[in-house]
PDB file of C-alpha atoms in Angstrom:
ATOM      1  CA  PHE A 702     173.222  66.118  75.741  1.00 81.00           C
ATOM      2  CA  ALA A 703     174.720  66.481  72.269  1.00 86.00           C
ATOM      3  CA  ASP A 704     176.503  63.132  72.724  1.00 91.00           C
ATOM      4  CA  TYR A 705     173.223  61.456  73.671  1.00 91.00           C
ATOM      5  CA  LEU A 706     171.490  62.773  70.560  1.00 94.00           C
ATOM      6  CA  THR A 707     174.395  61.769  68.344  1.00 92.00           C
ATOM      7  CA  CYS A 708     174.420  58.228  69.741  1.00 93.00           C
ATOM      8  CA  TYR A 709     170.715  57.616  70.440  1.00 91.00           C
ATOM      9  CA  GLY A 710     168.731  60.285  68.579  1.00 92.00           C
ATOM     10  CA  ALA A 711     167.648  57.820  65.891  1.00 93.00           C
ATOM     11  CA  LEU A 712     166.280  55.550  68.624  1.00 92.00           C
ATOM     12  CA  SER A 713     164.523  58.279  70.621  1.00 92.00           C
ATOM     13  CA  ASP A 714     161.070  59.729  70.110  1.00 92.00           C
ATOM     14  CA  VAL A 715     160.966  62.188  73.015  1.00 93.00           C
ATOM     15  CA  VAL A 716     163.510  63.781  75.356  1.00 91.00           C
ATOM     16  CA  LYS A 717     162.102  65.107  78.612  1.00 89.00           C
ATOM     17  CA  LEU A 718     163.426  68.307  80.171  1.00 86.00           C
ATOM     18  CA  GLY A 719     163.055  68.441  83.920  1.00 78.00           C
ATOM     19  CA  THR A 720     161.826  71.387  85.934  1.00 70.00           C
ATOM     20  CA  ASN A 721     165.335  72.115  87.215  1.00 71.00           C
ATOM     21  CA  GLN A 722     166.602  72.403  83.663  1.00 76.00           C
ATOM     22  CA  LEU A 723     163.910  74.945  82.804  1.00 76.00           C
ATOM     23  CA  THR A 724     164.447  76.790  86.073  1.00 78.00           C
ATOM     24  CA  PHE A 725     168.235  77.017  86.271  1.00 84.00           C
ATOM     25  CA  ILE A 726     169.622  76.753  82.738  1.00 87.00           C
ATOM     26  CA  PRO A 727     169.741  79.995  80.735  1.00 91.00           C
ATOM     27  CA  GLU A 728     166.983  80.318  78.160  1.00 92.00           C
ATOM     28  CA  ASP A 729     169.436  80.460  75.232  1.00 94.00           C
ATOM     29  CA  ALA A 730     170.935  77.117  76.302  1.00 92.00           C
ATOM     30  CA  ILE A 731     167.473  75.551  76.551  1.00 92.00           C
ATOM     31  CA  LYS A 732     166.566  76.808  73.071  1.00 94.00           C
ATOM     32  CA  LYS A 733     169.840  75.411  71.733  1.00 94.00           C
ATOM     33  CA  ALA A 734     169.090  71.986  73.272  1.00 93.00           C
ATOM     34  CA  ILE A 735     165.595  72.056  71.772  1.00 95.00           C
ATOM     35  CA  ARG A 736     166.929  72.992  68.308  1.00 96.00           C
ATOM     36  CA  ARG A 737     169.546  70.253  68.556  1.00 95.00           C
ATOM     37  CA  SER A 738     166.839  67.730  69.501  1.00 96.00           C
ATOM     38  CA  HIS A 739     164.685  68.818  66.567  1.00 97.00           C
ATOM     39  CA  ASP A 740     167.697  68.526  64.250  1.00 96.00           C
ATOM     40  CA  HIS A 741     167.835  64.837  65.267  1.00 96.00           C
ATOM     41  CA  GLY A 742     164.077  64.347  64.818  1.00 96.00           C
ATOM     42  CA  VAL A 743     163.479  64.088  68.566  1.00 97.00           C
ATOM     43  CA  ARG A 744     160.528  65.803  70.241  1.00 97.00           C
ATOM     44  CA  VAL A 745     161.107  67.727  73.465  1.00 96.00           C
ATOM     45  CA  ALA A 746     158.799  67.307  76.452  1.00 95.00           C
ATOM     46  CA  VAL A 747     158.424  69.267  79.666  1.00 92.00           C
ATOM     47  CA  GLY A 748     157.833  67.124  82.730  1.00 82.00           C
ATOM     48  CA  ASN A 749     155.066  67.514  85.249  1.00 80.00           C
ATOM     49  CA  PRO A 750     156.586  69.381  88.202  1.00 83.00           C
ATOM     50  CA  ILE A 751     156.554  72.722  86.416  1.00 86.00           C
ATOM     51  CA  MET A 752     152.923  72.220  85.347  1.00 87.00           C
ATOM     52  CA  ASP A 753     151.965  71.167  88.868  1.00 86.00           C
ATOM     53  CA  GLN A 754     153.499  74.361  90.256  1.00 87.00           C
ATOM     54  CA  ALA A 755     151.679  76.422  87.629  1.00 89.00           C
ATOM     55  CA  LEU A 756     148.345  74.761  88.403  1.00 89.00           C
ATOM     56  CA  SER A 757     148.893  75.576  92.092  1.00 89.00           C
ATOM     57  CA  ALA A 758     149.203  79.245  91.153  1.00 92.00           C
ATOM     58  CA  GLY A 759     145.959  79.327  89.148  1.00 91.00           C
ATOM     59  CA  SER A 760     144.716  79.350  85.571  1.00 91.00           C
ATOM     60  CA  GLN A 761     146.544  82.524  84.499  1.00 95.00           C
ATOM     61  CA  ALA A 762     149.913  81.182  85.691  1.00 94.00           C
ATOM     62  CA  THR A 763     149.163  77.857  83.997  1.00 93.00           C
ATOM     63  CA  ARG A 764     148.495  79.557  80.653  1.00 96.00           C
ATOM     64  CA  GLU A 765     151.683  81.615  81.056  1.00 95.00           C
ATOM     65  CA  VAL A 766     153.781  78.475  81.611  1.00 93.00           C
ATOM     66  CA  ILE A 767     152.198  76.777  78.585  1.00 95.00           C
ATOM     67  CA  ASP A 768     152.772  79.901  76.468  1.00 97.00           C
ATOM     68  CA  TYR A 769     156.403  80.094  77.607  1.00 94.00           C
ATOM     69  CA  ALA A 770     157.046  76.420  76.801  1.00 94.00           C
ATOM     70  CA  ALA A 771     155.446  76.811  73.375  1.00 97.00           C
ATOM     71  CA  GLY A 772     157.616  79.885  72.742  1.00 96.00           C
ATOM     72  CA  LEU A 773     160.731  77.848  73.536  1.00 95.00           C
ATOM     73  CA  GLY A 774     159.754  75.255  70.939  1.00 96.00           C
ATOM     74  CA  VAL A 775     158.665  72.525  73.356  1.00 96.00           C
ATOM     75  CA  ASP A 776     156.670  69.819  71.558  1.00 98.00           C
ATOM     76  CA  VAL A 777     155.084  67.878  74.430  1.00 97.00           C
ATOM     77  CA  MET A 778     153.581  69.024  77.747  1.00 95.00           C
ATOM     78  CA  GLU A 779     153.005  66.527  80.553  1.00 93.00           C
ATOM     79  CA  ILE A 780     149.944  67.003  82.764  1.00 93.00           C
ATOM     80  CA  SER A 781     149.629  64.807  85.829  1.00 89.00           C
ATOM     81  CA  VAL A 782     146.344  63.699  87.354  1.00 87.00           C
ATOM     82  CA  ILE A 783     148.219  62.007  90.197  1.00 83.00           C
ATOM     83  CA  ALA A 784     150.315  64.948  91.369  1.00 78.00           C
ATOM     84  CA  ARG A 785     147.134  66.927  91.920  1.00 79.00           C
ATOM     85  CA  THR A 786     143.438  66.340  91.400  1.00 81.00           C
ATOM     86  CA  ILE A 787     142.058  67.792  88.173  1.00 87.00           C
ATOM     87  CA  ASP A 788     138.394  67.337  87.323  1.00 88.00           C
ATOM     88  CA  ASP A 789     137.459  66.174  83.825  1.00 90.00           C
ATOM     89  CA  GLU A 790     136.179  69.566  82.607  1.00 93.00           C
ATOM     90  CA  ASP A 791     139.305  71.420  83.743  1.00 93.00           C
ATOM     91  CA  LEU A 792     141.498  68.724  82.206  1.00 94.00           C
ATOM     92  CA  ALA A 793     139.585  68.977  78.903  1.00 96.00           C
ATOM     93  CA  ASP A 794     140.099  72.769  78.897  1.00 96.00           C
ATOM     94  CA  LEU A 795     143.799  72.329  79.673  1.00 96.00           C
ATOM     95  CA  LEU A 796     144.227  69.754  76.892  1.00 97.00           C
ATOM     96  CA  ASP A 797     142.485  72.095  74.470  1.00 98.00           C
ATOM     97  CA  TYR A 798     144.762  74.987  75.444  1.00 98.00           C
ATOM     98  CA  VAL A 799     147.949  72.909  75.092  1.00 97.00           C
ATOM     99  CA  ASN A 800     146.827  71.558  71.710  1.00 98.00           C
ATOM    100  CA  GLY A 801     145.949  75.094  70.617  1.00 98.00           C
ATOM    101  CA  LYS A 802     149.562  76.121  71.266  1.00 98.00           C
ATOM    102  CA  GLY A 803     150.790  73.424  68.883  1.00 97.00           C
ATOM    103  CA  MET A 804     152.050  71.070  71.599  1.00 98.00           C
ATOM    104  CA  LYS A 805     151.043  67.480  72.276  1.00 98.00           C
ATOM    105  CA  PRO A 806     149.683  66.847  75.778  1.00 97.00           C
ATOM    106  CA  ILE A 807     150.588  63.705  77.716  1.00 96.00           C
ATOM    107  CA  VAL A 808     148.369  62.858  80.695  1.00 95.00           C
ATOM    108  CA  GLU A 809     150.191  61.065  83.509  1.00 92.00           C
ATOM    109  CA  CYS A 810     148.089  58.485  85.372  1.00 90.00           C
ATOM    110  CA  GLY A 811     149.000  55.993  88.027  1.00 83.00           C
ATOM    111  CA  LEU A 812     147.898  53.753  90.813  1.00 80.00           C
ATOM    112  CA  SER A 813     148.221  56.244  93.643  1.00 73.00           C
ATOM    113  CA  PHE A 814     148.654  59.940  94.126  1.00 72.00           C
ATOM    114  CA  ALA A 815     152.275  61.005  94.021  1.00 68.00           C
ATOM    115  CA  HIS A 816     154.282  60.180  97.131  1.00 69.00           C
ATOM    116  CA  GLU A 817     151.410  58.348  98.836  1.00 72.00           C
ATOM    117  CA  PRO A 818     151.521  54.682  99.742  1.00 72.00           C
ATOM    118  CA  VAL A 819     149.437  52.246  97.706  1.00 74.00           C
ATOM    119  CA  VAL A 820     146.700  50.831  99.892  1.00 72.00           C
ATOM    120  CA  ASP A 821     144.326  48.262  98.415  1.00 73.00           C
ATOM    121  CA  GLY A 822     140.810  49.608  98.330  1.00 69.00           C
ATOM    122  CA  ARG A 823     142.034  53.225  98.087  1.00 68.00           C
ATOM    123  CA  THR A 824     143.571  53.269  94.621  1.00 72.00           C
ATOM    124  CA  PHE A 825     140.538  54.377  92.568  1.00 77.00           C
ATOM    125  CA  SER A 826     141.996  52.574  89.550  1.00 81.00           C
ATOM    126  CA  LYS A 827     138.646  52.415  87.712  1.00 85.00           C
ATOM    127  CA  ARG A 828     138.217  56.169  88.087  1.00 85.00           C
ATOM    128  CA  LYS A 829     141.758  56.792  86.839  1.00 86.00           C
ATOM    129  CA  LYS A 830     141.269  54.574  83.800  1.00 90.00           C
ATOM    130  CA  ALA A 831     137.960  56.313  82.991  1.00 92.00           C
ATOM    131  CA  GLN A 832     139.644  59.706  83.336  1.00 92.00           C
ATOM    132  CA  ALA A 833     142.451  58.579  81.023  1.00 94.00           C
ATOM    133  CA  LYS A 834     139.917  57.445  78.405  1.00 95.00           C
ATOM    134  CA  ARG A 835     138.146  60.803  78.607  1.00 95.00           C
ATOM    135  CA  ALA A 836     141.519  62.553  78.306  1.00 96.00           C
ATOM    136  CA  MET A 837     142.194  60.685  75.056  1.00 97.00           C
ATOM    137  CA  GLU A 838     138.732  61.653  73.784  1.00 96.00           C
ATOM    138  CA  ASN A 839     139.468  65.287  74.721  1.00 96.00           C
ATOM    139  CA  GLY A 840     142.779  65.577  72.888  1.00 97.00           C
ATOM    140  CA  ALA A 841     145.530  63.898  74.935  1.00 98.00           C
ATOM    141  CA  TRP A 842     148.306  62.647  72.676  1.00 98.00           C
ATOM    142  CA  LYS A 843     149.347  59.834  75.009  1.00 97.00           C
ATOM    143  CA  ILE A 844     148.664  58.450  78.471  1.00 96.00           C
ATOM    144  CA  LEU A 845     151.755  57.938  80.636  1.00 93.00           C
ATOM    145  CA  ILE A 846     151.523  55.184  83.237  1.00 91.00           C
ATOM    146  CA  GLU A 847     153.545  56.392  86.219  1.00 86.00           C
ATOM    147  CA  ALA A 848     155.787  53.871  87.987  1.00 84.00           C
ATOM    148  CA  GLU A 849     155.280  55.350  91.487  1.00 82.00           C
ATOM    149  CA  GLY A 850     153.407  52.820  93.600  1.00 81.00           C
ATOM    150  CA  VAL A 851     153.437  50.265  90.794  1.00 84.00           C
ATOM    151  CA  PHE A 852     157.119  49.340  90.482  1.00 83.00           C
ATOM    152  CA  GLU A 853     158.820  52.263  92.167  1.00 81.00           C
ATOM    153  CA  ASN A 854     158.877  52.561  95.980  1.00 79.00           C
ATOM    154  CA  VAL A 855     157.300  49.144  96.509  1.00 80.00           C
ATOM    155  CA  LYS A 856     158.839  46.060  98.073  1.00 83.00           C
ATOM    156  CA  SER A 857     160.123  43.292  95.842  1.00 84.00           C
ATOM    157  CA  GLY A 858     157.293  40.873  95.154  1.00 86.00           C
ATOM    158  CA  GLU A 859     154.635  43.550  95.756  1.00 84.00           C
ATOM    159  CA  GLU A 860     154.829  45.150  92.303  1.00 85.00           C
ATOM    160  CA  ARG A 861     151.416  45.856  90.778  1.00 86.00           C
ATOM    161  CA  TRP A 862     151.647  44.170  87.369  1.00 85.00           C
ATOM    162  CA  ASP A 863     147.885  43.593  87.642  1.00 87.00           C
ATOM    163  CA  PHE A 864     147.215  47.334  87.624  1.00 87.00           C
ATOM    164  CA  VAL A 865     149.284  47.888  84.488  1.00 88.00           C
ATOM    165  CA  ASP A 866     147.655  44.972  82.670  1.00 89.00           C
ATOM    166  CA  ASP A 867     144.124  46.037  83.639  1.00 89.00           C
ATOM    167  CA  PHE A 868     144.754  49.716  82.896  1.00 89.00           C
ATOM    168  CA  ALA A 869     146.456  49.162  79.544  1.00 90.00           C
ATOM    169  CA  ALA A 870     144.040  46.504  78.266  1.00 90.00           C
ATOM    170  CA  ASP A 871     141.485  49.081  77.069  1.00 88.00           C
ATOM    171  CA  PHE A 872     143.958  51.281  75.184  1.00 94.00           C
ATOM    172  CA  GLU A 873     145.853  50.941  71.942  1.00 93.00           C
ATOM    173  CA  VAL A 874     149.533  50.463  72.792  1.00 91.00           C
ATOM    174  CA  ARG A 875     150.428  53.419  70.536  1.00 93.00           C
ATOM    175  CA  ASP A 876     148.388  55.666  72.881  1.00 96.00           C
ATOM    176  CA  LEU A 877     150.397  54.686  75.966  1.00 94.00           C
ATOM    177  CA  MET A 878     153.781  55.518  77.429  1.00 91.00           C
ATOM    178  CA  PHE A 879     155.224  53.543  80.321  1.00 88.00           C
ATOM    179  CA  GLU A 880     157.607  54.901  82.920  1.00 86.00           C
ATOM    180  CA  ALA A 881     160.293  52.270  83.455  1.00 82.00           C
ATOM    181  CA  ASP A 882     163.032  53.197  85.895  1.00 78.00           C
ATOM    182  CA  ASP A 883     164.943  49.940  85.677  1.00 81.00           C
ATOM    183  CA  GLN A 884     165.813  47.274  83.143  1.00 85.00           C
ATOM    184  CA  ASP A 885     163.499  44.573  84.556  1.00 85.00           C
ATOM    185  CA  VAL A 886     160.469  46.834  84.320  1.00 85.00           C
ATOM    186  CA  MET A 887     161.466  47.970  80.833  1.00 85.00           C
ATOM    187  CA  SER A 888     161.857  44.350  79.748  1.00 88.00           C
ATOM    188  CA  TYR A 889     158.412  43.525  81.166  1.00 83.00           C
ATOM    189  CA  TYR A 890     156.815  46.327  79.152  1.00 85.00           C
ATOM    190  CA  VAL A 891     158.553  45.280  75.938  1.00 85.00           C
ATOM    191  CA  ASN A 892     157.554  41.645  76.448  1.00 87.00           C
ATOM    192  CA  ALA A 893     153.959  42.486  77.400  1.00 83.00           C
ATOM    193  CA  SER A 894     153.252  45.239  74.893  1.00 82.00           C
ATOM    194  CA  GLY A 895     155.758  44.820  72.092  1.00 75.00           C
TER     195      GLY A 895
END
């Protein structure tokens, strides 16, 4: 991790800690990694799985996870609206709570719910784009476009470039993040969005 920051810290805005890192690495080591990231001017984000588990346990558990992350020095908290359904009012409350703890919330959107196949006519892409717009109005820092069902776990030639173009067209590029798991997808995003 230290080598990454030394080599690429100046080119990185955010480093994402996974749920396994928060679950299995001792707290002192996590705090050290966060301090080291901050020393290089890199924000630290917590990925969705831990938030999804907290949301499954209820609002008290969710607040406890957010409080714990804030206490560690985490800068960014990812909230997914594709890993679980969250209505607009609950999402607005969650965004407000995360912002109130001094963290920046990212709302993860996508074409399909996590781990479900993309089926035309069942993607609800208009609803997801509307929810993302409301999330920005309610305090989301960025919208993350998830690769699942768009570029990831789809057959070659069946990628959904149309979804990304339609979804992103109504947002400022600075308000978006794109998940790109391979070089071709990353190159597409750079070419399309700058």
